[in-house]
Amino acid sequence: MFGKLFKKKSRFLSTEAYEAGEISPQEFVNLNAEATVCYSTPFGEDRAGRTRLWVLSNRENDLQHYPAFTSKAECNRFLASIGRQGFLIIEGDLRTLLDSLDSHPALTPLGVVIDPQTDHPIAIGPGIRAGK
């Protein structure tokens, strides 16, 4: 009984429609505001012990995106592969992740990319937040 009450939504809705351009990024985010994503803190140490902001750059449009994942295992694998050290994995909903980008001036211009290591990553541009 309690498992049903507290079970988090983990699957994204309408990914095919979003990739095909049939729904806008804002509509996609609103539909998936409660979907579970895994991510880490934006600032952390590299292998040399230097603190830095961990974002991904898109060479096509010069946008920077914060990486998020649909599973803890993929988050762990990806962050370790890019040299992130001593990271914490946070599991929360997409709404909270997007809202957190407004908490620091260095994060405000970022978008989010979900599962960046896959053939079909989901990119959400800067400034898009889930409707209340």
mmCIF file with all atom_site columns, C-alpha atoms in Angstrom:
data_model
loop_
_atom_site.group_PDB
_atom_site.id
_atom_site.type_symbol
_atom_site.label_atom_id
_atom_site.label_alt_id
_atom_site.label_comp_id
_atom_site.label_asym_id
_atom_site.label_entity_id
_atom_site.label_seq_id
_atom_site.pdbx_PDB_ins_code
_atom_site.Cartn_x
_atom_site.Cartn_y
_atom_site.Cartn_z
_atom_site.occupancy
_atom_site.B_iso_or_equiv
_atom_site.pdbx_formal_charge
_atom_site.auth_seq_id
_atom_site.auth_comp_id
_atom_site.auth_asym_id
_atom_site.auth_atom_id
_atom_site.pdbx_PDB_model_num
ATOM 1   C CA . MET A 1 1   ? 0.000  0.000  0.000   1.00 0.00 ? 1   MET A CA 1
ATOM 2   C CA . PHE A 1 2   ? 2.637  2.558  1.006   1.00 0.00 ? 2   PHE A CA 1
ATOM 3   C CA . GLY A 1 3   ? 4.784  1.634  -1.980  1.00 0.00 ? 3   GLY A CA 1
ATOM 4   C CA . LYS A 1 4   ? 2.049  2.922  -4.274  1.00 0.00 ? 4   LYS A CA 1
ATOM 5   C CA . LEU A 1 5   ? 1.644  6.127  -2.298  1.00 0.00 ? 5   LEU A CA 1
ATOM 6   C CA . PHE A 1 6   ? 5.314  7.024  -2.361  1.00 0.00 ? 6   PHE A CA 1
ATOM 7   C CA . LYS A 1 7   ? 6.389  5.577  -5.698  1.00 0.00 ? 7   LYS A CA 1
ATOM 8   C CA . LYS A 1 8   ? 8.092  8.205  -7.836  1.00 0.00 ? 8   LYS A CA 1
ATOM 9   C CA . LYS A 1 9   ? 7.303  8.729  -11.493 1.00 0.00 ? 9   LYS A CA 1
ATOM 10  C CA . SER A 1 10  ? 10.395 7.599  -13.354 1.00 0.00 ? 10  SER A CA 1
ATOM 11  C CA . ARG A 1 11  ? 9.456  7.318  -17.025 1.00 0.00 ? 11  ARG A CA 1
ATOM 12  C CA . PHE A 1 12  ? 9.371  10.309 -19.291 1.00 0.00 ? 12  PHE A CA 1
ATOM 13  C CA . LEU A 1 13  ? 6.224  10.942 -21.292 1.00 0.00 ? 13  LEU A CA 1
ATOM 14  C CA . SER A 1 14  ? 6.067  12.039 -24.925 1.00 0.00 ? 14  SER A CA 1
ATOM 15  C CA . THR A 1 15  ? 9.785  11.750 -25.693 1.00 0.00 ? 15  THR A CA 1
ATOM 16  C CA . GLU A 1 16  ? 9.036  10.783 -29.287 1.00 0.00 ? 16  GLU A CA 1
ATOM 17  C CA . ALA A 1 17  ? 6.718  13.776 -29.753 1.00 0.00 ? 17  ALA A CA 1
ATOM 18  C CA . TYR A 1 18  ? 9.367  16.077 -28.271 1.00 0.00 ? 18  TYR A CA 1
ATOM 19  C CA . GLU A 1 19  ? 12.143 14.711 -30.503 1.00 0.00 ? 19  GLU A CA 1
ATOM 20  C CA . ALA A 1 20  ? 9.874  15.083 -33.546 1.00 0.00 ? 20  ALA A CA 1
ATOM 21  C CA . GLY A 1 21  ? 9.116  18.708 -32.639 1.00 0.00 ? 21  GLY A CA 1
ATOM 22  C CA . GLU A 1 22  ? 5.425  17.977 -32.105 1.00 0.00 ? 22  GLU A CA 1
ATOM 23  C CA . ILE A 1 23  ? 5.475  19.470 -28.607 1.00 0.00 ? 23  ILE A CA 1
ATOM 24  C CA . SER A 1 24  ? 7.512  22.389 -27.333 1.00 0.00 ? 24  SER A CA 1
ATOM 25  C CA . PRO A 1 25  ? 10.254 22.125 -24.722 1.00 0.00 ? 25  PRO A CA 1
ATOM 26  C CA . GLN A 1 26  ? 7.930  23.871 -22.245 1.00 0.00 ? 26  GLN A CA 1
ATOM 27  C CA . GLU A 1 27  ? 5.145  21.347 -22.894 1.00 0.00 ? 27  GLU A CA 1
ATOM 28  C CA . PHE A 1 28  ? 7.607  18.482 -22.485 1.00 0.00 ? 28  PHE A CA 1
ATOM 29  C CA . VAL A 1 29  ? 8.831  19.851 -19.146 1.00 0.00 ? 29  VAL A CA 1
ATOM 30  C CA . ASN A 1 30  ? 5.292  20.436 -17.888 1.00 0.00 ? 30  ASN A CA 1
ATOM 31  C CA . LEU A 1 31  ? 4.293  16.867 -18.793 1.00 0.00 ? 31  LEU A CA 1
ATOM 32  C CA . ASN A 1 32  ? 7.373  15.467 -17.046 1.00 0.00 ? 32  ASN A CA 1
ATOM 33  C CA . ALA A 1 33  ? 7.756  17.797 -14.061 1.00 0.00 ? 33  ALA A CA 1
ATOM 34  C CA . GLU A 1 34  ? 7.363  14.913 -11.594 1.00 0.00 ? 34  GLU A CA 1
ATOM 35  C CA . ALA A 1 35  ? 9.613  12.451 -13.471 1.00 0.00 ? 35  ALA A CA 1
ATOM 36  C CA . THR A 1 36  ? 12.589 11.213 -11.478 1.00 0.00 ? 36  THR A CA 1
ATOM 37  C CA . VAL A 1 37  ? 16.071 12.281 -12.545 1.00 0.00 ? 37  VAL A CA 1
ATOM 38  C CA . CYS A 1 38  ? 19.489 11.650 -11.014 1.00 0.00 ? 38  CYS A CA 1
ATOM 39  C CA . TYR A 1 39  ? 22.186 14.312 -10.948 1.00 0.00 ? 39  TYR A CA 1
ATOM 40  C CA . SER A 1 40  ? 24.981 15.615 -8.791  1.00 0.00 ? 40  SER A CA 1
ATOM 41  C CA . THR A 1 41  ? 25.862 18.965 -7.308  1.00 0.00 ? 41  THR A CA 1
ATOM 42  C CA . PRO A 1 42  ? 26.974 21.417 -9.998  1.00 0.00 ? 42  PRO A CA 1
ATOM 43  C CA . PHE A 1 43  ? 30.283 22.268 -8.330  1.00 0.00 ? 43  PHE A CA 1
ATOM 44  C CA . GLY A 1 44  ? 32.778 19.549 -7.448  1.00 0.00 ? 44  GLY A CA 1
ATOM 45  C CA . GLU A 1 45  ? 36.355 18.377 -7.637  1.00 0.00 ? 45  GLU A CA 1
ATOM 46  C CA . ASP A 1 46  ? 38.284 16.984 -10.566 1.00 0.00 ? 46  ASP A CA 1
ATOM 47  C CA . ARG A 1 47  ? 41.091 14.409 -10.328 1.00 0.00 ? 47  ARG A CA 1
ATOM 48  C CA . ALA A 1 48  ? 43.604 17.151 -9.427  1.00 0.00 ? 48  ALA A CA 1
ATOM 49  C CA . GLY A 1 49  ? 41.441 18.319 -6.507  1.00 0.00 ? 49  GLY A CA 1
ATOM 50  C CA . ARG A 1 50  ? 40.367 21.569 -8.185  1.00 0.00 ? 50  ARG A CA 1
ATOM 51  C CA . THR A 1 51  ? 36.784 22.725 -7.692  1.00 0.00 ? 51  THR A CA 1
ATOM 52  C CA . ARG A 1 52  ? 34.958 23.503 -10.898 1.00 0.00 ? 52  ARG A CA 1
ATOM 53  C CA . LEU A 1 53  ? 31.510 23.775 -12.436 1.00 0.00 ? 53  LEU A CA 1
ATOM 54  C CA . TRP A 1 54  ? 30.595 20.495 -14.179 1.00 0.00 ? 54  TRP A CA 1
ATOM 55  C CA . VAL A 1 55  ? 28.614 21.297 -17.323 1.00 0.00 ? 55  VAL A CA 1
ATOM 56  C CA . LEU A 1 56  ? 28.550 20.039 -20.894 1.00 0.00 ? 56  LEU A CA 1
ATOM 57  C CA . SER A 1 57  ? 29.002 22.324 -23.896 1.00 0.00 ? 57  SER A CA 1
ATOM 58  C CA . ASN A 1 58  ? 27.203 21.980 -27.198 1.00 0.00 ? 58  ASN A CA 1
ATOM 59  C CA . ARG A 1 59  ? 29.568 22.987 -29.992 1.00 0.00 ? 59  ARG A CA 1
ATOM 60  C CA . GLU A 1 60  ? 26.708 23.565 -32.427 1.00 0.00 ? 60  GLU A CA 1
ATOM 61  C CA . ASN A 1 61  ? 25.071 26.410 -30.506 1.00 0.00 ? 61  ASN A CA 1
ATOM 62  C CA . ASP A 1 62  ? 27.487 27.312 -27.681 1.00 0.00 ? 62  ASP A CA 1
ATOM 63  C CA . LEU A 1 63  ? 24.892 26.419 -25.021 1.00 0.00 ? 63  LEU A CA 1
ATOM 64  C CA . GLN A 1 64  ? 25.916 24.754 -21.807 1.00 0.00 ? 64  GLN A CA 1
ATOM 65  C CA . HIS A 1 65  ? 23.818 22.034 -20.231 1.00 0.00 ? 65  HIS A CA 1
ATOM 66  C CA . TYR A 1 66  ? 23.792 20.434 -16.845 1.00 0.00 ? 66  TYR A CA 1
ATOM 67  C CA . PRO A 1 67  ? 23.781 16.607 -17.101 1.00 0.00 ? 67  PRO A CA 1
ATOM 68  C CA . ALA A 1 68  ? 20.967 14.551 -15.567 1.00 0.00 ? 68  ALA A CA 1
ATOM 69  C CA . PHE A 1 69  ? 20.152 10.863 -15.883 1.00 0.00 ? 69  PHE A CA 1
ATOM 70  C CA . THR A 1 70  ? 17.247 8.450  -15.713 1.00 0.00 ? 70  THR A CA 1
ATOM 71  C CA . SER A 1 71  ? 19.174 6.048  -13.460 1.00 0.00 ? 71  SER A CA 1
ATOM 72  C CA . LYS A 1 72  ? 21.682 6.272  -10.620 1.00 0.00 ? 72  LYS A CA 1
ATOM 73  C CA . ALA A 1 73  ? 23.927 3.724  -12.337 1.00 0.00 ? 73  ALA A CA 1
ATOM 74  C CA . GLU A 1 74  ? 24.205 5.836  -15.510 1.00 0.00 ? 74  GLU A CA 1
ATOM 75  C CA . CYS A 1 75  ? 24.814 8.983  -13.464 1.00 0.00 ? 75  CYS A CA 1
ATOM 76  C CA . ASN A 1 76  ? 27.599 7.269  -11.525 1.00 0.00 ? 76  ASN A CA 1
ATOM 77  C CA . ARG A 1 77  ? 29.210 5.791  -14.655 1.00 0.00 ? 77  ARG A CA 1
ATOM 78  C CA . PHE A 1 78  ? 29.132 9.058  -16.592 1.00 0.00 ? 78  PHE A CA 1
ATOM 79  C CA . LEU A 1 79  ? 30.472 11.294 -13.809 1.00 0.00 ? 79  LEU A CA 1
ATOM 80  C CA . ALA A 1 80  ? 33.287 8.861  -13.044 1.00 0.00 ? 80  ALA A CA 1
ATOM 81  C CA . SER A 1 81  ? 34.181 8.667  -16.756 1.00 0.00 ? 81  SER A CA 1
ATOM 82  C CA . ILE A 1 82  ? 34.611 12.441 -17.058 1.00 0.00 ? 82  ILE A CA 1
ATOM 83  C CA . GLY A 1 83  ? 36.882 12.633 -14.006 1.00 0.00 ? 83  GLY A CA 1
ATOM 84  C CA . ARG A 1 84  ? 34.498 13.894 -11.362 1.00 0.00 ? 84  ARG A CA 1
ATOM 85  C CA . GLN A 1 85  ? 35.705 12.933 -7.880  1.00 0.00 ? 85  GLN A CA 1
ATOM 86  C CA . GLY A 1 86  ? 33.801 12.390 -4.633  1.00 0.00 ? 86  GLY A CA 1
ATOM 87  C CA . PHE A 1 87  ? 30.388 13.213 -6.055  1.00 0.00 ? 87  PHE A CA 1
ATOM 88  C CA . LEU A 1 88  ? 27.006 12.762 -4.437  1.00 0.00 ? 88  LEU A CA 1
ATOM 89  C CA . ILE A 1 89  ? 24.112 11.476 -6.542  1.00 0.00 ? 89  ILE A CA 1
ATOM 90  C CA . ILE A 1 90  ? 20.826 13.269 -5.952  1.00 0.00 ? 90  ILE A CA 1
ATOM 91  C CA . GLU A 1 91  ? 17.546 11.652 -6.948  1.00 0.00 ? 91  GLU A CA 1
ATOM 92  C CA . GLY A 1 92  ? 14.676 14.099 -7.395  1.00 0.00 ? 92  GLY A CA 1
ATOM 93  C CA . ASP A 1 93  ? 12.065 15.316 -9.816  1.00 0.00 ? 93  ASP A CA 1
ATOM 94  C CA . LEU A 1 94  ? 12.721 17.319 -12.967 1.00 0.00 ? 94  LEU A CA 1
ATOM 95  C CA . ARG A 1 95  ? 10.891 20.374 -11.569 1.00 0.00 ? 95  ARG A CA 1
ATOM 96  C CA . THR A 1 96  ? 13.278 20.597 -8.600  1.00 0.00 ? 96  THR A CA 1
ATOM 97  C CA . LEU A 1 97  ? 16.359 20.208 -10.789 1.00 0.00 ? 97  LEU A CA 1
ATOM 98  C CA . LEU A 1 98  ? 15.248 22.968 -13.165 1.00 0.00 ? 98  LEU A CA 1
ATOM 99  C CA . ASP A 1 99  ? 14.273 25.276 -10.285 1.00 0.00 ? 99  ASP A CA 1
ATOM 100 C CA . SER A 1 100 ? 17.686 24.723 -8.679  1.00 0.00 ? 100 SER A CA 1
ATOM 101 C CA . LEU A 1 101 ? 19.327 26.382 -11.683 1.00 0.00 ? 101 LEU A CA 1
ATOM 102 C CA . ASP A 1 102 ? 17.959 29.692 -10.423 1.00 0.00 ? 102 ASP A CA 1
ATOM 103 C CA . SER A 1 103 ? 19.877 29.370 -7.130  1.00 0.00 ? 103 SER A CA 1
ATOM 104 C CA . HIS A 1 104 ? 23.255 30.669 -8.362  1.00 0.00 ? 104 HIS A CA 1
ATOM 105 C CA . PRO A 1 105 ? 24.228 33.173 -11.086 1.00 0.00 ? 105 PRO A CA 1
ATOM 106 C CA . ALA A 1 106 ? 26.613 30.640 -12.697 1.00 0.00 ? 106 ALA A CA 1
ATOM 107 C CA . LEU A 1 107 ? 23.736 28.155 -13.113 1.00 0.00 ? 107 LEU A CA 1
ATOM 108 C CA . THR A 1 108 ? 21.013 30.451 -14.472 1.00 0.00 ? 108 THR A CA 1
ATOM 109 C CA . PRO A 1 109 ? 22.226 30.352 -18.121 1.00 0.00 ? 109 PRO A CA 1
ATOM 110 C CA . LEU A 1 110 ? 22.340 26.533 -18.170 1.00 0.00 ? 110 LEU A CA 1
ATOM 111 C CA . GLY A 1 111 ? 19.979 24.115 -19.821 1.00 0.00 ? 111 GLY A CA 1
ATOM 112 C CA . VAL A 1 112 ? 19.655 20.454 -18.836 1.00 0.00 ? 112 VAL A CA 1
ATOM 113 C CA . VAL A 1 113 ? 20.498 17.408 -20.916 1.00 0.00 ? 113 VAL A CA 1
ATOM 114 C CA . ILE A 1 114 ? 19.042 14.089 -19.791 1.00 0.00 ? 114 ILE A CA 1
ATOM 115 C CA . ASP A 1 115 ? 21.062 10.967 -20.558 1.00 0.00 ? 115 ASP A CA 1
ATOM 116 C CA . PRO A 1 116 ? 23.754 12.774 -22.572 1.00 0.00 ? 116 PRO A CA 1
ATOM 117 C CA . GLN A 1 117 ? 25.609 9.524  -23.315 1.00 0.00 ? 117 GLN A CA 1
ATOM 118 C CA . THR A 1 118 ? 22.708 7.967  -25.249 1.00 0.00 ? 118 THR A CA 1
ATOM 119 C CA . ASP A 1 119 ? 21.829 8.124  -28.936 1.00 0.00 ? 119 ASP A CA 1
ATOM 120 C CA . HIS A 1 120 ? 18.785 10.275 -28.084 1.00 0.00 ? 120 HIS A CA 1
ATOM 121 C CA . PRO A 1 121 ? 19.598 12.691 -25.264 1.00 0.00 ? 121 PRO A CA 1
ATOM 122 C CA . ILE A 1 122 ? 16.811 15.006 -24.155 1.00 0.00 ? 122 ILE A CA 1
ATOM 123 C CA . ALA A 1 123 ? 17.967 18.639 -24.216 1.00 0.00 ? 123 ALA A CA 1
ATOM 124 C CA . ILE A 1 124 ? 16.006 21.291 -22.331 1.00 0.00 ? 124 ILE A CA 1
ATOM 125 C CA . GLY A 1 125 ? 17.128 24.820 -23.083 1.00 0.00 ? 125 GLY A CA 1
ATOM 126 C CA . PRO A 1 126 ? 18.072 27.512 -20.586 1.00 0.00 ? 126 PRO A CA 1
ATOM 127 C CA . GLY A 1 127 ? 15.280 29.305 -18.756 1.00 0.00 ? 127 GLY A CA 1
ATOM 128 C CA . ILE A 1 128 ? 12.666 26.577 -19.181 1.00 0.00 ? 128 ILE A CA 1
ATOM 129 C CA . ARG A 1 129 ? 10.990 25.723 -15.880 1.00 0.00 ? 129 ARG A CA 1
ATOM 130 C CA . ALA A 1 130 ? 8.036  23.507 -14.993 1.00 0.00 ? 130 ALA A CA 1
ATOM 131 C CA . GLY A 1 131 ? 4.699  25.289 -14.638 1.00 0.00 ? 131 GLY A CA 1
ATOM 132 C CA . LYS A 1 132 ? 3.348  25.446 -11.140 1.00 0.00 ? 132 LYS A CA 1
#
